[in-house]
Every structure is written in C-alpha cells, then in structure tokens.
C-alpha cells in the first residue's frame, strides 16, 4: 500500500470467544479512507461478528485485539459510542419502525430539539435534504410500512447520513432488493464514496462486490484469509469463491441430464385478487404447465407476483380467488385449503424460512414430519420412533450438518435449515414441488448441494418449480423459464434460448409497452 | 453435577423448577418445625389448590398457542351458580349436574373461541370482556346470593377415597394408587430405554436410570404414605384423582398427539404452521373452548369443596393459573410450555402460600412474596436467555466447578427465540 493512502480503520488480531466457541481468531482488517471495502465469507464465517465488535455491540473488553480508528485505539462501550465516532452500521434486518413516518425514523434517537421540544420544522427541512441526497422522492410524512424494502434501505442510509457518518457498514444491503433497487443502492454507495465516506459492505452477491468494491477481505472459519485489491489483482467471482471455500468449485451447478415426461400439472387462467385491495389483481389470468421430471423457472422482479401465484395455488393461502382451474395428470383438482393442496401432491417451500417456513422453537425431527404428520401417526398418536427414523434418514441423505435430529432448527446455518425444510416437503412425497427462492441467504457450498437435491427430485420424475431473483441460478437450473410482470405471465423460454438479457426484457416488458 | 443433569434430561428449566419445589418444601419443613410434611397439611394443600391446578392445565395450552384467558375465574363462577341452582330447582342428580356444567362450559368456550379464532379479536380482549360478562352472569342468576349444593355433589371437591379391604392401618386404595404409580414410572422408563436403544439413539448409563427411578419412586411412595395415614376419614382426595387423570390425559395429548403438535406449531409460528397444512383457526377455537370446559370443572370442584356457590367465587383465579404457567416455564409469546411444568409451577405457588401461612405470615406479606417470586423466576430465565446461559441449573453447575464451563447456547448462532427478548429489528424485518 502506498504510504500516502490514509488508513481510516485497522482492526488488529481481533479474537472473540463465546463460551465454548471461538468465533473470530486473530482477524486483521485494514480499511483505507474513502474506499469501498468488501468482506466476503460463507455463512457463519464470522463477518457479522467482526462488524459487531467494530460497532460496539460487543463492547470493549469482551474481545481481544485492538481497533485503531482515525489513528487512535478505540474502546467502544456500545453502539452510541461508535456512532459518535462516525461509524454507523446498517443491519441486514432493517431497524425501522413500520408505524412511524420516514422523518420520524430518520431522527429516531437523534431528534433535533429546541428548548426541550422536538423541532419538527428543522427535522422536516433536514429530512428533505437527506432524502434528496439518497435519491428518494417520498413525502417525509409517509409511514415506513407504506414504502417498499428498497426504499426502506434508502431511509436507513439517510438515517446514517444524519449522524454525520464517516464509516458506513452495510450488512447484506441488497439481499431483499430486486435488481433495479440493488443497482440504485450500489450507485448511491459509489456516490457516497465520491463524498469521502468510507464503506464496508458485506454481501453474498459476488457480482455486486466485483462491481463496486476497491478491496476485498476474505474471512473463513473465523480467520482473515487474504485481502485482495480488486483493480490491481484482477479479481473475479471465481477468485473470490476460491478464497471463501478454500478450493476451486469446478462448476456452480451439478451435472444433470433431464428426462422430461408428459404434462404433470397445469394451471389455466389463474386470477387472484389482492387480499386487502379488492380491485387489484395479483395474478392476471396466468396459464402454465409443468411436465414430469422438468425444472421450471419463474423469473420476475420482486413484487411481480411470483410468490403470490405460488401461494394462491397452494391451497389459496394468499389473496382472494377469482377464477382459474388446476389440473394434475390431466384431471381437475380443487385445492381450497393447504391440506387439500398437500393431498393433491403439491409442496411449497416458502421464500422466507424464518417467518414462514420454520417454527424456530422446534427441533429437526418435529420439523421434518410436520407437513405429513399423518404418515407417522397411529390413530391420533405420533409415533416418536418412526419420526426419529424418518428424520434421521433425511438428515443422512441430504447431508444436513447437525449432531443429531434432536437439535433445534434455530441453531442450524441457513443452508442446513433449508435442507430441513426440503426434507419436510420431500417427506410429503409431492408430485410437484414449488421452491420459492430456495438458495437465498445460503452460502456457495450449500447452494451447490441444494441444486443437487433439486435435480435429484426431477430425476425421480417429480415436477419442480423454482422461483428465484437470481437469473444465473434460474438459467443454470431450469429446463424452461416463465417470466412474470405485474401479475401476468409475459413469456416462456426454453433453456437453450434463454439469456439474462431476453429474460430481463420479458420481465419488464409490459412496463415498456405501457410507456 | 453433570450427573444431576443427566438424571433429569436436557430440559434444565424444568429441572430447575422441580429442584426449586423440593428445596422450598425442605426449607418450609425445617422452618415450620416439621408442620409442612404432615398428612393433614399435605391433603389440605392438595385439596385447596386442585382447582387452580386444573385451570393451569388448560391455561398452559392457551398460552402455548399464543393466547391468554382472563375469564377463567368468572366462567367458573358462572357455571358454578347455574349448576347449583338447576340441581336445587330441577332436582337434577349430581352426575347430570356435572355433565350439564361441562356442557355450559363448552358453550361459553365456543362463544369465546368464535371471537378469538374466527373473528380474529385478540384473546386478551375477548376474555377481558368474558371476565366482566360471566361475573355479571353469576351475580345476575344467583341474585348475588350463596346457593348450597347437595351432599353427594360435594364428593368431587371434598371427597376422599373410601376405606375398603383388610385393615392395614393405611388407606388401601391410596396405597394401591401409589404402587400403580411406581410401577408405571418404572415400566415407562424401561420401555423408553429399550426403544431408544433399538433406534440407536444415545441411552444414558444404567446407574442414571436406576437413581432416577429410586428418587421418583421414593417421592411417590413417601407421598402415598402421607396421604394414606391422614386423620380417619381422609385419604387421597377425589379432586386429586380428577387432577391426576387430567394431567395424564393432557400430558399425553400435548406431547404425543397430532392435536398437541398442532398447538405447539401454531404458537411457535402460525404462518409456518398454516403453510404446512395446520388449520390454525380450528386449533385456536379448540384451545379456547377446552379452557372454558376446564374452567367449568374447576368451578364445580370449588363449589363442591366449599359446599355452596357464591357471587365472588373464582376472583383472581386467572392470575394464579397464569402465574403457575409462567413459573412452569412457558413463554409469553407462545410455542413453549409443558403441562407438567405448569403443575410444578402451580405447586411452587401453593407450597409457598401454605408455608407462609404456617409460619404465621400475613396475607399482605404473602402476596408481596408471591409477586416477587413470579417476577424473579421469569426474570432469571429472560436474563439467562440474553446471556446465552443455560438457566438456573447452569449457574449451579458453574458455581460448583468454579469456572465457566461450556454452555448450551452462545457461540456464533444464538438461537432465535421469538419472545420479549427478540430484537425489534427482527420483528420489523418480518413486517417489511
């Protein structure tokens, strides 16, 4: 490093131990002033722990090592202390209050006060400035719950700016955003860099990191492995992955030769209303089919209605049914409840594991059998032995990493949680399995395994629908891809003809024709 | 100390509660100079708290499902008065009266369950309304009078197992129940071991099982001895038998049946449960209805014990039952709790009450102490969860070793527990 480049932050041999576990051992991180520094690593590698040490969530004295920030050793006692020094962290799970307005959220805990009373005039003036800086055109009085996740992320950044931030830490900022919003956010971070704000970004989306980061520090198993200079070292995604997993991944997808049979499941003219807004349709006359052994992708921007389509098909668990027919093996099936949908041979792996897919208080074995309890009961009584055996079989065949099936699902990593959810639906022996964002928040190695499981299901003759926001994933996995825009299916492409470009075109098609 | 943990399985909180109960009994036994563990006092303690324990069984299911029921005392009072009046005015036999009372409970439960499950009004509000409505019903129907109940009806609340068989100096039926209890515990433990072995799961060493059986068996036999040697005419109370049967039944339902699974699932994560095919509305309805039926039963047991139904029966019961459930390890946000834990929690409160009374502590101080115990029990648990420590027992183990040994939680992934200690950001993220 050239000596004239100032270092804003240096974390020296940080070691953080939890009782019985060493989460970080001897981690070093050096961030230059005014750069965008990415931290990469698999889930559980210790990225978030490192950031918690930096921001004072784990106060001085609970870790070993030094934090040198602006040439001084810092001893942050709490988040307030680190924020005072200009270090602001934006967590993966947004810390905004849905019922409060944008303005109230920006100044929460930091309200402009005049003579002991909140100066709303001043707050309004400043929030308008801040919103302009982050490029968000919304009335500051709009409640947070009425704006989308993408805009909420911008409010978080505005909030950070209001605290005169010098070092901004973003933990998975684009995880919940669609491509358009992600791009806007990345541009904003680049803009902040232009204004001299240093950023640390944690992300699983390697293409984004490649795009904006100046340097990358890779953490693996609680140790800092290497720091790469993006421009100088010619870093690409494969190089980052190699550092993260400690080996080269031959291919991002396992080999798979599809054996596609006759039509298994067909939907005709599926129309569904929004649950609360009666004149808004979330599915507009959608028709599609899935064949035996086929992996069918559903591409669409966030909010296009992919999840809504899947959930309304799955026992009408979303929205208000208007019209449409569903066929299994050419015979019409009526699925009015989730129970009926399961009986008809459908399985649905939800997009949000923590809030929709899992009871985090449960252990692996109870979760595994929870959607097909009937198969392990005698009369009304659950056969614990059978339950244990079933869960153990799936734990072995899916290679779920856990000491036993008595382990609580809350303790598992994202990838292993997803395997448990997959086991739960595989045990219902569905003919058609719908997977909604099956690899979100899962690290590279586990993704590969999940893809393998999906392909094995298809090989067994099941139909699989994969909904994903990551186009490379859809392109690598699917035999055929439908595109959805604003609740309507806008096209279908076979594997051979699909590219990111023509998919994106179809995913935004209606907007263009309307304009 | 590791051995102790093995003895009582991984559930440290439940063990902590049993440990606290035993410690409390021994403490009062010493402080009262041996007055606590006399046959009369134990019988009295059991009889005087059976209705709260019956309520605690229903309440724990309601709380596991993520609700609360504030109306149980009023429902009990309303059912009590209706049963007392109908038996007096229509000359119903007692068993018809009891069935009638349970039926009224079911109707009240259906009413409250309807609002909670199908209209979606929070149970707190529905049962707060119910608390007022059914208190009013009691006083309106009874004209705020006390109505006596017939002698044979009193059997369910004040009756004892009769003397039969050869003269042994003990109550024979009580002895029989005690022996059956010991045999059942031994049989279940052995069966459990055999099945675990067959599955290839970890089986604790033999000495662990033997020690456990000796301790539990000894406790049952000692209790049997106390119940069987009371004043002439007293023995194991009928209310205790009703309670015992309910504990077995609901313990079984909650831990072994599909219905039980569904209750935990709805309380743990309603959305996930619904998307797995659980009919959460039906579960909520049944849980609320069941609570009202058990309230009706508790009300009748109380009326039978006090020989009459009055306008102020059941005041404050809901709070005792809720306290028992929380001391017994349930979580405010649902999904966690056990029937047996709630019974232990209820017994902790009952022993505390009884012991302080024997020591001559006034009602004022008793209330203060009980309140503090409830707060301390739950605070301890919340604190331990925040620290990622394994609860009371964990601290004892740590103290004994003198060093901080490895703990259950902690580490990279502190388990996500959706309760009071859950970070707001996580909840916000869910809403977003």
mmCIF file of C-alpha atoms in Angstrom, chain A residues 79-258:
data_model
loop_
_atom_site.group_PDB
_atom_site.id
_atom_site.type_symbol
_atom_site.label_atom_id
_atom_site.label_comp_id
_atom_site.label_asym_id
_atom_site.label_seq_id
_atom_site.Cartn_x
_atom_site.Cartn_y
_atom_site.Cartn_z
ATOM 1 C CA UNK A 79 -23.323 1.414 19.630
ATOM 2 C CA UNK A 80 -23.789 5.022 20.698
ATOM 3 C CA UNK A 81 -20.061 5.356 21.286
ATOM 4 C CA UNK A 82 -19.177 4.015 17.841
ATOM 5 C CA UNK A 83 -21.842 6.147 16.185
ATOM 6 C CA UNK A 84 -20.445 9.166 17.977
ATOM 7 C CA UNK A 85 -17.127 8.405 16.326
ATOM 8 C CA UNK A 86 -18.869 8.283 12.941
ATOM 9 C CA UNK A 87 -19.194 4.519 12.483
ATOM 10 C CA UNK A 88 -22.737 3.543 11.541
ATOM 11 C CA UNK A 89 -23.876 0.007 10.842
ATOM 12 C CA UNK A 90 -26.948 -0.853 8.792
ATOM 13 C CA UNK A 91 -28.098 -4.317 9.672
ATOM 14 C CA UNK A 92 -29.394 -6.943 7.323
ATOM 15 C CA UNK A 93 -32.724 -6.801 9.130
ATOM 16 C CA UNK A 94 -33.802 -3.214 8.890
ATOM 17 C CA UNK A 95 -34.254 -1.395 12.181
ATOM 18 C CA UNK A 96 -37.113 0.851 11.151
ATOM 19 C CA UNK A 97 -40.439 1.238 12.897
ATOM 20 C CA UNK A 98 -43.228 0.479 10.433
ATOM 21 C CA UNK A 99 -45.860 2.704 12.057
ATOM 22 C CA UNK A 100 -43.654 5.807 12.200
ATOM 23 C CA UNK A 101 -43.044 8.152 9.274
ATOM 24 C CA UNK A 102 -39.865 8.369 7.221
ATOM 25 C CA UNK A 103 -38.915 11.565 9.027
ATOM 26 C CA UNK A 104 -39.553 10.174 12.496
ATOM 27 C CA UNK A 105 -37.483 7.117 11.648
ATOM 28 C CA UNK A 106 -34.569 9.152 10.326
ATOM 29 C CA UNK A 107 -34.308 11.113 13.543
ATOM 30 C CA UNK A 108 -35.296 8.354 15.944
ATOM 31 C CA UNK A 109 -32.991 8.553 18.954
ATOM 32 C CA UNK A 110 -31.375 11.636 17.454
ATOM 33 C CA UNK A 111 -34.232 14.125 17.304
ATOM 34 C CA UNK A 112 -33.447 17.794 16.676
ATOM 35 C CA UNK A 113 -34.516 19.527 19.862
ATOM 36 C CA UNK A 114 -35.202 23.174 20.606
ATOM 37 C CA UNK A 115 -35.980 24.168 24.179
ATOM 38 C CA UNK A 116 -36.718 20.592 25.144
ATOM 39 C CA UNK A 117 -39.272 20.082 22.387
ATOM 40 C CA UNK A 118 -38.734 18.303 19.072
ATOM 41 C CA UNK A 119 -38.246 20.845 16.340
ATOM 42 C CA UNK A 120 -40.316 19.273 13.574
ATOM 43 C CA UNK A 121 -39.732 22.168 11.209
ATOM 44 C CA UNK A 122 -35.995 21.618 11.376
ATOM 45 C CA UNK A 123 -36.475 17.845 11.161
ATOM 46 C CA UNK A 124 -38.564 18.237 8.037
ATOM 47 C CA UNK A 125 -36.070 20.546 6.408
ATOM 48 C CA UNK A 126 -33.178 18.239 7.152
ATOM 49 C CA UNK A 127 -35.002 15.088 6.160
ATOM 50 C CA UNK A 128 -35.863 16.613 2.779
ATOM 51 C CA UNK A 129 -32.165 17.326 2.262
ATOM 52 C CA UNK A 130 -31.206 13.828 3.315
ATOM 53 C CA UNK A 131 -33.845 12.184 1.120
ATOM 54 C CA UNK A 132 -32.588 14.221 -1.825
ATOM 55 C CA UNK A 133 -29.061 13.013 -1.126
ATOM 56 C CA UNK A 134 -30.093 9.369 -1.238
ATOM 57 C CA UNK A 135 -32.379 9.949 -4.214
ATOM 58 C CA UNK A 136 -35.633 9.023 -2.547
ATOM 59 C CA UNK A 137 -38.626 11.002 -3.698
ATOM 60 C CA UNK A 138 -41.162 10.425 -0.949
ATOM 61 C CA UNK A 139 -43.006 12.696 1.417
ATOM 62 C CA UNK A 140 -41.152 12.559 4.770
ATOM 63 C CA UNK A 141 -44.530 12.018 6.467
ATOM 64 C CA UNK A 142 -45.158 8.713 4.664
ATOM 65 C CA UNK A 143 -45.267 5.805 7.125
ATOM 66 C CA UNK A 144 -42.424 3.330 6.652
ATOM 67 C CA UNK A 145 -44.839 0.421 6.200
ATOM 68 C CA UNK A 146 -46.182 2.015 3.027
ATOM 69 C CA UNK A 147 -42.879 2.036 1.157
ATOM 70 C CA UNK A 148 -41.082 -0.992 -0.253
ATOM 71 C CA UNK A 149 -37.984 -2.681 1.130
ATOM 72 C CA UNK A 150 -35.763 -0.960 -1.430
ATOM 73 C CA UNK A 151 -36.890 2.473 -0.317
ATOM 74 C CA UNK A 152 -36.647 1.465 3.331
ATOM 75 C CA UNK A 153 -32.997 0.667 2.737
ATOM 76 C CA UNK A 154 -32.540 4.206 1.417
ATOM 77 C CA UNK A 155 -34.196 5.596 4.543
ATOM 78 C CA UNK A 156 -31.684 3.642 6.604
ATOM 79 C CA UNK A 157 -28.863 5.269 4.683
ATOM 80 C CA UNK A 158 -30.441 8.693 5.117
ATOM 81 C CA UNK A 159 -30.592 7.945 8.825
ATOM 82 C CA UNK A 160 -26.899 7.079 8.816
ATOM 83 C CA UNK A 161 -26.081 10.290 6.928
ATOM 84 C CA UNK A 162 -27.990 12.302 9.524
ATOM 85 C CA UNK A 163 -25.500 11.076 12.087
ATOM 86 C CA UNK A 164 -22.592 12.516 10.037
ATOM 87 C CA UNK A 165 -21.235 9.107 9.207
ATOM 88 C CA UNK A 166 -17.591 8.643 8.235
ATOM 89 C CA UNK A 167 -17.520 4.868 8.040
ATOM 90 C CA UNK A 168 -20.685 3.160 6.839
ATOM 91 C CA UNK A 169 -21.101 -0.576 7.363
ATOM 92 C CA UNK A 170 -23.727 -2.332 5.261
ATOM 93 C CA UNK A 171 -24.623 -5.909 6.154
ATOM 94 C CA UNK A 172 -26.188 -7.624 3.126
ATOM 95 C CA UNK A 173 -27.782 -4.392 1.898
ATOM 96 C CA UNK A 174 -29.214 -5.865 -1.295
ATOM 97 C CA UNK A 175 -30.334 -9.260 -0.014
ATOM 98 C CA UNK A 176 -34.007 -8.308 -0.116
ATOM 99 C CA UNK A 177 -33.856 -5.975 -3.105
ATOM 100 C CA UNK A 178 -34.662 -6.590 -6.748
ATOM 101 C CA UNK A 179 -32.085 -5.854 -9.416
ATOM 102 C CA UNK A 180 -33.301 -2.358 -10.112
ATOM 103 C CA UNK A 181 -33.287 -1.262 -6.480
ATOM 104 C CA UNK A 182 -29.981 -3.024 -5.895
ATOM 105 C CA UNK A 183 -28.384 -1.087 -8.703
ATOM 106 C CA UNK A 184 -29.721 2.167 -7.344
ATOM 107 C CA UNK A 185 -28.301 1.353 -3.926
ATOM 108 C CA UNK A 186 -24.913 0.419 -5.330
ATOM 109 C CA UNK A 187 -24.801 3.662 -7.291
ATOM 110 C CA UNK A 188 -25.631 5.518 -4.102
ATOM 111 C CA UNK A 189 -22.778 3.843 -2.238
ATOM 112 C CA UNK A 190 -20.435 4.826 -5.068
ATOM 113 C CA UNK A 191 -21.802 8.374 -4.796
ATOM 114 C CA UNK A 192 -21.082 8.437 -1.074
ATOM 115 C CA UNK A 193 -17.558 7.335 -1.825
ATOM 116 C CA UNK A 194 -17.237 10.397 -4.018
ATOM 117 C CA UNK A 195 -18.165 12.489 -1.000
ATOM 118 C CA UNK A 196 -15.433 10.865 1.066
ATOM 119 C CA UNK A 197 -17.492 8.353 3.010
ATOM 120 C CA UNK A 198 -15.772 5.026 3.518
ATOM 121 C CA UNK A 199 -17.968 1.935 3.275
ATOM 122 C CA UNK A 200 -17.610 -1.626 4.432
ATOM 123 C CA UNK A 201 -20.019 -3.906 2.625
ATOM 124 C CA UNK A 202 -20.875 -7.485 3.464
ATOM 125 C CA UNK A 203 -22.597 -9.320 0.647
ATOM 126 C CA UNK A 204 -23.177 -12.721 -0.814
ATOM 127 C CA UNK A 205 -23.773 -11.246 -4.240
ATOM 128 C CA UNK A 206 -20.302 -11.507 -5.650
ATOM 129 C CA UNK A 207 -21.128 -9.768 -8.917
ATOM 130 C CA UNK A 208 -22.076 -6.658 -6.966
ATOM 131 C CA UNK A 209 -18.879 -6.783 -4.967
ATOM 132 C CA UNK A 210 -16.848 -7.160 -8.106
ATOM 133 C CA UNK A 211 -18.672 -4.149 -9.466
ATOM 134 C CA UNK A 212 -18.178 -1.644 -6.662
ATOM 135 C CA UNK A 213 -15.514 -2.801 -4.205
ATOM 136 C CA UNK A 214 -11.973 -1.442 -4.182
ATOM 137 C CA UNK A 215 -10.615 -4.168 -1.955
ATOM 138 C CA UNK A 216 -11.951 -7.394 -0.518
ATOM 139 C CA UNK A 217 -11.061 -9.117 2.716
ATOM 140 C CA UNK A 218 -11.987 -12.782 2.830
ATOM 141 C CA UNK A 219 -12.868 -14.435 6.100
ATOM 142 C CA UNK A 220 -13.104 -18.177 6.510
ATOM 143 C CA UNK A 221 -13.830 -20.103 9.717
ATOM 144 C CA UNK A 222 -13.235 -17.042 11.890
ATOM 145 C CA UNK A 223 -9.857 -16.194 10.370
ATOM 146 C CA UNK A 224 -8.923 -13.492 7.890
ATOM 147 C CA UNK A 225 -7.560 -15.334 4.861
ATOM 148 C CA UNK A 226 -6.461 -12.612 2.486
ATOM 149 C CA UNK A 227 -7.121 -9.093 1.301
ATOM 150 C CA UNK A 228 -7.476 -8.627 -2.442
ATOM 151 C CA UNK A 229 -7.072 -5.440 -4.399
ATOM 152 C CA UNK A 230 -9.876 -5.581 -6.963
ATOM 153 C CA UNK A 231 -8.342 -3.293 -9.573
ATOM 154 C CA UNK A 232 -4.742 -4.399 -9.100
ATOM 155 C CA UNK A 233 -5.167 -8.141 -8.752
ATOM 156 C CA UNK A 234 -7.745 -8.670 -11.485
ATOM 157 C CA UNK A 235 -10.201 -10.312 -9.121
ATOM 158 C CA UNK A 236 -13.253 -12.079 -10.494
ATOM 159 C CA UNK A 237 -16.067 -14.091 -8.935
ATOM 160 C CA UNK A 238 -14.268 -17.402 -9.202
ATOM 161 C CA UNK A 239 -11.247 -15.962 -7.454
ATOM 162 C CA UNK A 240 -13.441 -14.758 -4.543
ATOM 163 C CA UNK A 241 -15.232 -18.099 -4.292
ATOM 164 C CA UNK A 242 -11.905 -19.872 -4.210
ATOM 165 C CA UNK A 243 -10.873 -17.763 -1.247
ATOM 166 C CA UNK A 244 -14.182 -18.274 0.530
ATOM 167 C CA UNK A 245 -14.404 -22.036 0.245
ATOM 168 C CA UNK A 246 -10.662 -22.695 0.191
ATOM 169 C CA UNK A 247 -10.857 -24.634 -3.057
ATOM 170 C CA UNK A 248 -11.973 -24.082 -6.620
ATOM 171 C CA UNK A 249 -15.530 -25.029 -7.416
ATOM 172 C CA UNK A 250 -15.456 -26.791 -10.763
ATOM 173 C CA UNK A 251 -18.930 -25.671 -11.641
ATOM 174 C CA UNK A 252 -21.664 -23.729 -9.889
ATOM 175 C CA UNK A 253 -24.224 -26.382 -10.840
ATOM 176 C CA UNK A 254 -24.010 -30.149 -10.646
ATOM 177 C CA UNK A 255 -24.290 -32.137 -13.884
ATOM 178 C CA UNK A 256 -27.836 -33.053 -14.768
ATOM 179 C CA UNK A 257 -29.446 -34.630 -17.797
ATOM 180 C CA UNK A 258 -33.180 -34.005 -17.689
#
